[in-house]
Coordinates of C-alpha atoms and ligand atoms in Angstrom, one line a residue:
X1429 CA 0.2 0.0 0.0
X1430 CA 2.0 3.0 -1.3
X1431 CA 1.4 6.4 0.3
X1432 CA 4.1 8.4 -1.3
X1433 CA 5.2 8.8 -4.9
X1434 CA 8.2 10.6 -5.5
X1435 CA 9.7 11.4 -8.9
X1436 CA 13.5 11.8 -9.2
X1437 CA 15.0 15.1 -10.3
X1438 CA 15.2 13.8 -14.0
X1439 CA 11.5 13.8 -14.3
X1440 CA 11.3 17.5 -13.5
X1441 CA 9.3 19.2 -16.2
X1442 CA 11.3 20.6 -19.2
X1443 CA 8.5 22.9 -20.3
X1444 CA 5.6 24.9 -19.1
X1445 CA 2.1 23.8 -20.5
X1446 CA 0.2 26.7 -22.1
X1447 CA -3.6 25.9 -22.1
X1448 CA -4.1 28.9 -24.7
X1449 CA -3.1 26.5 -27.2
X1450 CA -5.8 24.2 -26.5
X1451 CA -8.7 26.4 -25.2
X1452 CA -11.9 25.5 -27.3
X1453 CA -13.0 29.2 -26.9
X1454 CA -10.9 32.4 -27.5
X1455 CA -9.9 34.3 -24.3
X1456 CA -11.5 37.8 -24.1
X1457 CA -8.6 40.7 -25.0
X1458 CA -7.4 42.6 -22.1
X1459 CA -8.9 46.2 -22.6
X1460 CA -7.3 49.7 -21.9
X1461 CA -9.7 51.5 -19.8
X1462 CA -9.4 54.9 -21.5
X1463 CA -9.6 53.6 -25.2
X1464 CA -11.8 50.6 -24.7
X1465 CA -9.4 48.9 -27.0
X1466 CA -7.2 45.8 -26.6
X1467 CA -4.0 46.5 -25.2
X1468 CA -0.8 45.7 -26.8
X1469 CA 2.6 44.5 -25.3
X1470 CA 4.1 48.2 -25.2
X1471 CA 1.2 49.2 -22.9
X1472 CA 2.3 46.6 -20.3
X1473 CA 6.2 47.5 -20.7
X1474 CA 6.4 49.9 -17.8
X1475 CA 5.2 47.1 -15.4
X1476 CA 6.6 44.0 -16.6
X1477 CA 9.7 42.6 -18.7
X1478 CA 8.9 41.8 -22.4
X1479 CA 9.5 38.1 -22.0
X1480 CA 6.8 37.8 -19.3
X1481 CA 4.5 39.9 -21.7
X1482 CA 5.0 37.7 -24.7
X1483 CA 4.4 34.6 -22.4
X1484 CA 1.1 36.3 -21.4
X1485 CA -0.2 36.3 -25.0
X1486 CA 1.7 33.5 -26.2
X1487 CA -0.4 30.5 -27.7
X1488 CA 2.7 28.2 -28.1
X1489 CA 1.5 24.8 -26.4
X1490 CA 4.9 24.1 -24.6
X1491 CA 7.1 26.9 -23.2
X1492 CA 10.7 25.8 -22.4
X1493 CA 11.6 26.4 -18.7
X1494 CA 15.1 28.1 -18.6
X1495 CA 18.0 26.2 -17.1
X1496 CA 18.6 28.4 -14.2
X1497 CA 15.0 28.5 -13.2
X1498 CA 14.9 24.7 -13.3
X1499 CA 18.3 24.5 -11.3
X1500 CA 16.3 26.6 -8.5
X1501 CA 13.2 24.5 -8.8
X1502 CA 15.3 21.5 -8.1
X1503 CA 15.9 22.8 -4.3
X1504 CA 12.5 21.1 -3.7
X1505 CA 11.1 19.9 -6.9
X1506 CA 9.5 17.5 -8.1
X1507 CA 7.2 17.7 -5.1
X1508 CA 5.7 14.5 -3.5
X1509 CA 2.2 13.3 -4.3
X1510 CA 0.4 11.3 -1.5
X1511 CA -2.3 8.9 -1.3
X1512 CA -4.3 9.7 1.8
X1513 CA -5.0 6.1 2.9
X1514 CA -5.7 7.4 6.5
X1515 CA -8.0 10.0 6.0
X1516 CA -10.0 7.4 3.5
X1517 CA -10.2 5.1 6.1
X1518 CA -11.4 7.6 8.8
X1519 CA -14.0 8.7 6.3
X1520 CA -15.2 5.3 5.6
X1521 CA -15.1 6.2 1.9
X1522 CA -14.6 3.9 -1.2
X1523 CA -13.1 6.9 -2.9
X1524 CA -9.3 7.3 -3.5
X1525 CA -8.0 10.7 -2.4
X1526 CA -4.5 11.9 -3.6
X1527 CA -2.9 15.0 -3.0
X1528 CA 0.1 17.1 -4.3
X1529 CA 2.0 18.8 -1.5
X1530 CA 3.3 22.2 -2.7
X1531 CA 4.3 22.9 1.2
X1532 CA 8.0 21.7 0.7
X1533 CA 9.1 24.9 -0.9
X1534 CA 11.3 27.1 1.1
X1535 CA 8.5 29.6 1.4
X1536 CA 5.9 27.0 2.1
X1537 CA 3.6 27.2 -1.0
X1538 CA 3.3 26.7 -4.5
X1539 CA 4.1 30.4 -5.0
X1540 CA 7.8 30.1 -5.7
X1541 CA 7.1 28.3 -8.8
X1542 CA 6.3 31.6 -10.4
X1543 CA 8.5 34.0 -8.2
X1544 CA 11.6 32.2 -9.2
X1545 CA 10.6 32.3 -13.1
X1546 CA 9.5 36.1 -12.9
X1547 CA 12.7 37.1 -10.8
X1548 CA 14.8 35.4 -13.7
X1549 CA 13.2 37.0 -16.7
X1550 CA 13.4 40.4 -14.7
X1551 CA 17.1 39.9 -14.1
X1552 CA 17.6 38.8 -17.6
X1553 CA 16.1 42.3 -18.8
X1554 CA 18.3 44.6 -16.6
X1555 CA 15.7 45.1 -13.9
X1556 CA 17.1 45.9 -10.6
X1557 CA 14.1 46.0 -8.3
X1558 CA 10.8 44.4 -8.0
X1559 CA 7.5 45.4 -6.2
X1560 CA 4.7 43.4 -5.2
X1561 CA 1.6 43.2 -2.9
X1562 CA 1.0 40.3 -0.3
X1563 CA -1.9 39.5 1.7
X1564 CA -1.0 36.6 3.8
X1565 CA 2.4 36.9 3.2
X1566 CA 2.7 33.9 1.2
X1567 CA 3.3 35.7 -2.1
X1568 CA 5.5 38.2 -0.6
X1569 CA 7.7 35.4 0.9
X1570 CA 8.1 33.6 -2.5
X1571 CA 9.2 36.7 -4.1
X1572 CA 11.5 37.7 -1.4
X1573 CA 13.2 34.3 -1.8
X1574 CA 13.3 34.5 -5.7
X1575 CA 14.8 38.1 -5.8
X1576 CA 17.4 37.1 -3.2
X1577 CA 18.4 34.2 -5.2
X1578 CA 18.8 36.4 -8.5
X1579 CA 20.3 39.3 -6.5
X1580 CA 17.4 41.7 -7.1
X1581 CA 16.0 44.3 -4.7
X1582 CA 12.3 43.5 -3.5
X1583 CA 9.9 45.8 -2.0
X1584 CA 6.5 44.4 -0.6
X1585 CA 3.5 46.3 0.1
X1586 CA 1.7 44.0 2.9
X1587 CA -2.1 44.4 3.5
X1588 CA -1.9 46.1 6.9
X1589 CA -4.3 43.5 8.6
X1590 CA -2.0 40.7 7.8
X1591 CA 1.0 42.9 8.5
X1592 CA -0.1 43.0 12.3
X1593 CA -1.8 39.4 12.2
X1594 CA 1.5 37.7 10.8
X1595 CA 4.6 39.1 12.0
X1596 CA 6.5 36.0 11.3
X1597 CA 5.7 36.2 7.6
X1598 CA 7.0 39.7 7.6
X1599 CA 10.4 38.6 9.2
X1600 CA 10.7 35.6 6.9
X1601 CA 10.7 38.3 4.0
X1602 CA 13.2 40.5 5.7
X1603 CA 15.2 37.7 6.5
X1604 CA 15.3 37.2 2.6
X1605 CA 16.4 40.8 2.3
X1606 CA 13.1 42.5 1.4
X1607 CA 11.6 45.5 2.2
X1608 CA 8.0 45.3 3.7
X1609 CA 5.8 48.0 4.6
X1610 CA 2.1 48.0 5.6
X1611 CA -0.3 48.8 3.0
X1612 CA -2.0 51.6 2.7
X1613 CA 1.5 53.2 3.1
X1614 CA 2.6 56.7 2.9
X1615 CA 5.0 55.7 0.3
X1616 CA 2.7 55.9 -2.8
X1617 CA -0.3 58.5 -3.9
X1618 CA -2.5 55.5 -3.8
X1619 CA -1.8 54.7 -0.2
X1620 CA -2.1 58.3 0.8
X1621 CA -5.3 58.9 -0.9
X1622 CA -6.8 55.9 1.1
X1623 CA -5.4 57.0 4.4
X1624 CA -6.9 60.4 3.9
X1625 CA -10.3 58.8 3.5
X1626 CA -9.7 56.1 6.3
X1627 CA -6.9 56.4 8.5
X1628 CA -7.9 53.0 10.1
X1629 CA -8.0 51.1 6.8
X1630 CA -7.1 47.5 7.3
X1631 CA -5.9 47.7 3.6
X1632 CA -6.8 45.1 0.9
X1633 CA -5.1 43.3 -2.0
X1634 CA -6.7 45.8 -4.4
X1635 CA -5.2 48.5 -2.3
X1636 CA -1.8 46.9 -2.2
X1637 CA -1.7 46.1 -5.7
X1638 CA -2.5 50.0 -6.5
X1639 CA 0.5 50.7 -4.4
X1640 CA 2.9 48.1 -6.0
X1641 CA 2.0 49.2 -9.4
X1642 CA 2.3 52.9 -8.8
X1643 CA 5.8 52.2 -7.3
X1644 CA 6.9 50.3 -10.3
X1645 CA 5.5 52.6 -13.0
X1646 CA 7.2 55.6 -11.5
X1647 CA 10.8 54.0 -11.3
X1648 CA 12.9 53.3 -14.2
X1649 CA 14.8 50.4 -12.3
X1650 CA 11.7 48.7 -11.1
X1651 CA 9.1 46.4 -12.4
X1652 CA 6.1 44.8 -10.7
X1653 CA 5.2 41.3 -10.1
X1654 CA 1.8 39.4 -9.5
X1655 CA 1.5 36.3 -7.8
X1656 CA -1.7 34.9 -9.3
X1657 CA -4.4 35.8 -11.9
X1658 CA -2.3 36.5 -15.1
X1659 CA -1.6 33.9 -17.6
X1660 CA 2.0 33.7 -17.4
X1661 CA 1.5 33.0 -13.6
X1662 CA -0.7 30.1 -14.3
X1663 CA 1.8 28.9 -17.0
X1664 CA 4.6 28.7 -14.7
X1665 CA 2.3 26.7 -12.0
X1666 CA 1.9 23.9 -14.6
X1667 CA 4.9 22.0 -13.3
X1668 CA 2.5 21.0 -10.5
X1669 CA 0.3 19.2 -12.6
X1670 CA 2.8 17.9 -15.2
X1671 CA 4.6 16.1 -12.4
X1672 CA 1.0 15.0 -10.9
X1673 CA 0.3 13.2 -14.0
X1674 CA 3.4 11.2 -13.9
X1675 CA 2.8 10.4 -10.3
X1676 CA -0.9 9.3 -10.8
X1677 CA 0.4 7.0 -13.4
X1678 CA 3.0 5.7 -10.9
X1679 CA 0.1 5.1 -8.5
X1680 CA -2.0 3.3 -11.3
X1681 CA -5.0 5.7 -11.3
X1682 CA -6.5 8.5 -13.4
X1683 CA -8.4 11.4 -11.5
X1684 CA -12.3 11.4 -11.8
X1685 CA -12.4 14.7 -9.8
X1686 CA -9.6 17.6 -9.3
X1687 CA -10.0 19.9 -6.6
X1688 CA -8.3 22.9 -5.5
X1689 CA -8.9 26.2 -3.7
X1690 CA -8.8 29.5 -5.5
X1691 CA -7.8 33.0 -4.8
X1692 CA -6.7 34.4 -8.0
X1693 CA -6.6 30.8 -9.5
X1694 CA -2.9 29.9 -9.9
X1695 CA -2.5 26.9 -7.6
X1696 CA -5.6 25.2 -8.8
X1697 CA -4.7 26.3 -12.6
X1698 CA -1.3 24.6 -11.9
X1699 CA -2.5 21.3 -10.9
X1700 CA -5.6 21.1 -13.2
X1701 CA -4.5 22.6 -16.6
X1702 CA -2.4 19.7 -17.7
X1703 CA -5.2 17.6 -16.9
X1704 CA -7.8 19.9 -18.3
X1705 CA -6.0 19.3 -21.7
X1706 CA -7.1 15.5 -21.6
X1707 CA -10.8 16.8 -21.1
X1708 CA -10.5 19.3 -24.1
X1709 CA -8.4 17.3 -26.5
X1710 CA -9.0 13.7 -25.6
X1711 CA -12.8 14.2 -24.1
X1712 CA -12.0 12.7 -20.8
X1713 CA -14.8 12.7 -18.4
X1714 CA -13.7 14.3 -15.2
X1715 CA -14.9 17.0 -13.2
X1716 CA -12.9 20.2 -12.0
X1717 CA -14.0 21.9 -8.8
X1718 CA -12.6 25.2 -7.8
X1719 CA -13.4 26.2 -4.0
X1720 CA -13.9 29.5 -2.5
X1721 CA -14.5 31.2 0.7
X1722 CA -18.1 32.3 1.4
X1723 CA -16.8 35.6 2.4
X1724 CA -15.1 36.4 -1.1
X1725 CA -17.1 34.0 -3.7
X1726 CA -15.9 35.5 -6.9
X1727 CA -17.1 32.9 -9.2
X1728 CA -20.0 31.5 -7.2
X1729 CA -21.5 35.0 -6.7
X1730 CA -19.7 37.7 -8.8
X1731 CA -20.2 38.8 -12.3
X1732 CA -18.3 37.4 -15.3
X1733 CA -17.4 41.0 -16.7
X1734 CA -14.6 43.7 -17.4
X1735 CA -13.1 44.8 -14.2
X1736 CA -9.9 46.5 -13.0
X1737 CA -7.4 44.2 -11.2
X1738 CA -7.1 47.0 -8.3
X1739 CA -8.7 49.4 -6.2
X1740 CA -7.5 52.6 -7.5
X1741 CA -8.2 51.6 -11.3
X1742 CA -4.8 51.6 -12.6
X1743 CA -4.7 48.3 -14.1
X1744 CA -5.9 47.4 -17.5
X1745 CA -9.5 45.9 -17.7
X1746 CA -9.7 42.1 -17.4
X1747 CA -12.8 39.8 -18.2
X1748 CA -13.0 37.8 -15.3
X1749 CA -15.3 36.7 -12.4
X1750 CA -15.5 39.7 -10.2
X1751 CA -17.2 41.1 -7.1
X1752 CA -16.1 44.4 -8.0
X1753 CA -12.7 46.3 -7.6
X1754 CA -13.8 48.4 -4.7
X1755 CA -15.0 45.1 -2.7
X1756 CA -12.9 44.6 0.5
X1757 CA -13.6 41.2 1.9
X1758 CA -13.8 40.1 5.5
X1759 CA -10.7 39.5 7.3
X1760 CA -11.0 35.6 7.1
X1761 CA -7.7 33.7 7.9
X1762 CA -7.4 32.5 4.3
X1763 CA -5.7 35.8 3.3
X1764 CA -4.7 34.2 -0.2
X1765 CA -8.2 34.0 -1.0
X1766 CA -9.5 37.4 -0.3
X1767 CA -9.2 38.9 -3.9
X1768 CA -12.1 40.4 -5.6
X1769 CA -11.4 38.9 -9.2
X1770 CA -10.5 35.6 -10.7
X1771 CA -7.8 34.5 -13.2
X1772 CA -9.3 35.0 -16.9
X1773 CA -8.4 31.3 -17.8
X1774 CA -10.1 29.8 -14.7
X1775 CA -13.3 32.3 -15.3
X1776 CA -13.5 31.4 -18.9
X1777 CA -13.2 27.6 -18.0
X1778 CA -16.0 28.1 -15.4
X1779 CA -18.2 30.2 -17.7
X1780 CA -18.0 27.6 -20.4
X1781 CA -19.0 24.8 -17.9
X1782 CA -15.5 22.9 -18.1
X1783 CA -15.1 23.7 -14.4
X1784 CA -17.4 24.5 -11.7
X1785 CA -17.1 26.2 -8.4
X1786 CA -18.5 26.1 -4.9
X1787 CA -17.9 28.2 -1.4
X1788 CA -17.6 27.2 2.0
X1789 CA -17.5 29.2 5.4
X1790 CA -14.3 29.3 7.2
X1791 CA -15.2 27.3 10.4
X1792 CA -16.2 24.1 8.2
X1793 CA -13.0 24.4 6.3
X1794 CA -10.9 24.6 9.5
X1795 CA -12.9 21.4 10.9
X1796 CA -12.1 19.7 7.5
X1797 CA -8.0 20.9 8.0
X1798 CA -8.1 19.2 11.6
X1799 CA -9.7 16.0 10.2
X1800 CA -6.9 16.0 7.7
X1801 CA -4.2 16.9 10.0
X1802 CA -5.2 14.3 12.6
X1803 CA -5.0 11.7 10.0
X1804 CA -2.3 12.6 7.5
X1805 CA -0.2 14.6 9.7
X1806 CA 0.6 17.8 7.7
X1807 CA -1.1 21.1 9.1
X1808 CA -2.4 22.8 6.0
X1809 CA -2.5 26.6 5.4
X1810 CA -6.2 28.0 5.6
X1811 CA -6.2 28.6 1.8
X1812 CA -6.1 24.7 1.0
X1813 CA -8.3 23.8 4.0
X1814 CA -11.3 25.0 1.5
X1815 CA -10.0 22.4 -1.2
X1816 CA -10.0 19.8 2.0
X1817 CA -13.4 20.6 2.8
X1818 CA -14.8 20.0 -0.6
X1819 CA -12.6 16.7 -0.9
X1820 CA -14.3 15.3 2.3
X1821 CA -17.6 16.5 0.7
X1822 CA -16.9 14.2 -2.3
X1823 CA -15.4 11.4 -0.4
X1824 CA -18.6 11.4 1.8
X1825 CA -20.9 11.5 -1.5
X1826 CA -18.9 8.4 -2.6
X1827 CA -19.8 6.5 0.6
X1828 CA -23.3 7.3 0.0
X1829 CA -23.3 6.1 -3.5
X1830 CA -20.6 3.4 -3.1
X1831 CA -18.7 4.8 -6.2
X1832 CA -14.9 4.4 -5.8
X1833 CA -14.0 7.5 -7.6
X1834 CA -10.4 9.0 -7.7
X1835 CA -10.0 12.4 -6.1
X1836 CA -6.9 14.6 -6.6
X1837 CA -6.5 17.9 -4.8
X1838 CA -3.7 20.4 -4.4
X1839 CA -2.3 21.0 -0.9
X1840 CA -1.0 24.3 -1.8
X1841 CA 0.9 25.2 1.5
X1842 CA 1.4 24.3 5.0
X1843 CA -0.2 26.3 7.9
X1844 CA 2.9 26.8 10.1
X1845 CA 2.5 30.8 10.0
X1846 CA -1.2 30.3 10.9
X1847 CA -1.1 29.0 14.4
X1848 CA -3.1 32.0 15.8
X1849 CA -5.8 30.9 13.3
X1850 CA -5.7 27.4 14.4
X1851 CA -5.6 28.8 18.0
X1852 CA -9.0 30.6 17.5
X1853 CA -10.6 27.6 15.9
X1854 CA -9.4 25.3 18.7
X1855 CA -10.7 27.7 21.3
X1856 CA -14.0 28.1 19.4
X1857 CA -13.6 31.6 18.5
X1858 CA -13.6 31.4 14.9
X1859 CA -16.4 33.4 13.4
X1860 CA -18.1 32.9 9.8
X1861 CA -19.0 35.9 8.0
X1862 CA -22.4 36.0 6.2
X1863 CA -22.1 36.6 2.6
X1864 CA -22.0 40.4 2.2
X1865 CA -24.6 40.7 -0.1
X1866 CA -25.2 44.3 -0.1
X1867 CA -21.5 45.3 -0.2
X1868 CA -21.3 43.1 -3.2
X1869 CA -24.0 44.8 -5.0
X1870 CA -22.6 48.2 -4.3
X1871 CA -19.2 46.9 -5.5
X1872 CA -20.7 45.5 -8.7
X1873 CA -22.7 48.7 -9.4
X1874 CA -18.8 50.3 -9.6
X1875 CA -17.7 47.8 -12.3
X1876 CA -17.0 49.5 -15.5
X1877 CA -19.6 49.1 -18.3
X1878 CA -17.3 47.8 -21.1
X1879 CA -18.1 45.3 -23.7
X1880 CA -21.5 44.6 -22.7
Ligands
LIG769 C1 -1.7 32.4 -2.2 C2 -2.2 31.2 -1.9 C3 -3.3 30.6 -2.4 C4 -4.4 31.3 -3.3 O1 -3.8 31.9 -4.4 P1 -4.0 31.1 -5.8 O2 -3.5 32.0 -6.8 O3 -5.5 31.0 -6.1 O4 -3.5 30.0 -5.8 C5 -3.8 29.2 -2.0 N1 -3.0 28.5 -1.2 C6 -1.9 29.1 -0.6 C7 -1.0 28.1 0.2 C8 -1.4 30.3 -1.1 O5 -0.3 30.8 -0.5

């Protein structure tokens, strides 16, 4: 009875898989908010290096991973795939549950898969400094690590609520040499503006993005780096799913259901898109479930529309599932899932019914995480606890129906920096937030009317 499927280094993927080559529908173009016209590569040049801009729009099916990036990936990749025999037994389910574990990276999540690639391409093009935002601190840590490895400066605008809630994530970033400020900050016009209106603003990802974008756009030596949502970010994450395919072959099963939590959509895309190719091209019959928090249910309750990626309306307009760019979600512990929008690729797959989405409240997710921890040992981050809740529900449905389905999910990161969240949960103090319908309606009213 195998529980762990390891690949040796020679099986590390040589290419990223680009789903844009296989999508059965076109992806809506990114639009300039001023002209209403599709943007071109030059419009993005102040923010991103040209190689990443070209990857953003590429339709080449397989894109080679540069050797210096693979060399760093080898520090923790290929990551292990586990079969959750003990969880299966505890649930009394005939389902087979597998999980890919991305918590083994130095930063503790899947995020270095793209951070390392982005730092590499920026370095190649002579960039000296990168800015970014971070919510829970996972993305900031990943970029701090990657910048450190390639000798780049790194400035992180960290959502103020998390800056105070998660001091160890900040220290981790500083240990890798990054400069971290709470957002909204006084360092940018966007931050100053928010502070004038609300000096006590807890910040949001949308606000922090505005600050990091402004910083990069106004400095010659600096570019901006985004940890999710964009096509090139999802592309870099496909190392996860390509490895998982080989590991599922070793295990002798093919997944019937693939599950992941979604904030901006990158970890779920990373695991699922290489399998999605089998569904699109080979007509494989399988389900894909994207799991969101009830406090920020972009796909389940948002609109599929053009919207800004940030609060200050500085980014181009992206067609995606959105709750409105002015929406500030409740301070749930899964900070990585508090984004108003969703990756255009994931949004389009959901809209075209190739994927489905569902949302859960945080206490049932922590309960699921506890069940997982007490059977499988690993303590999950609050984000993938949402995936685990869906996995357990699917496995219990199999117990009802007697079907022995194969379920695969992405355990996107460990929860070692989230002990205060577990502490609240164990003490019975964790709250659920009702779905903020009025706030969402208000924010959706401020989504620009484009392409409708
Ligand atoms: C950031 C993060 C997420 C959410 O982001 P995606 O882009 O949707 O993957 C999920 N899990 C972990 C551990 C994270 O750090």
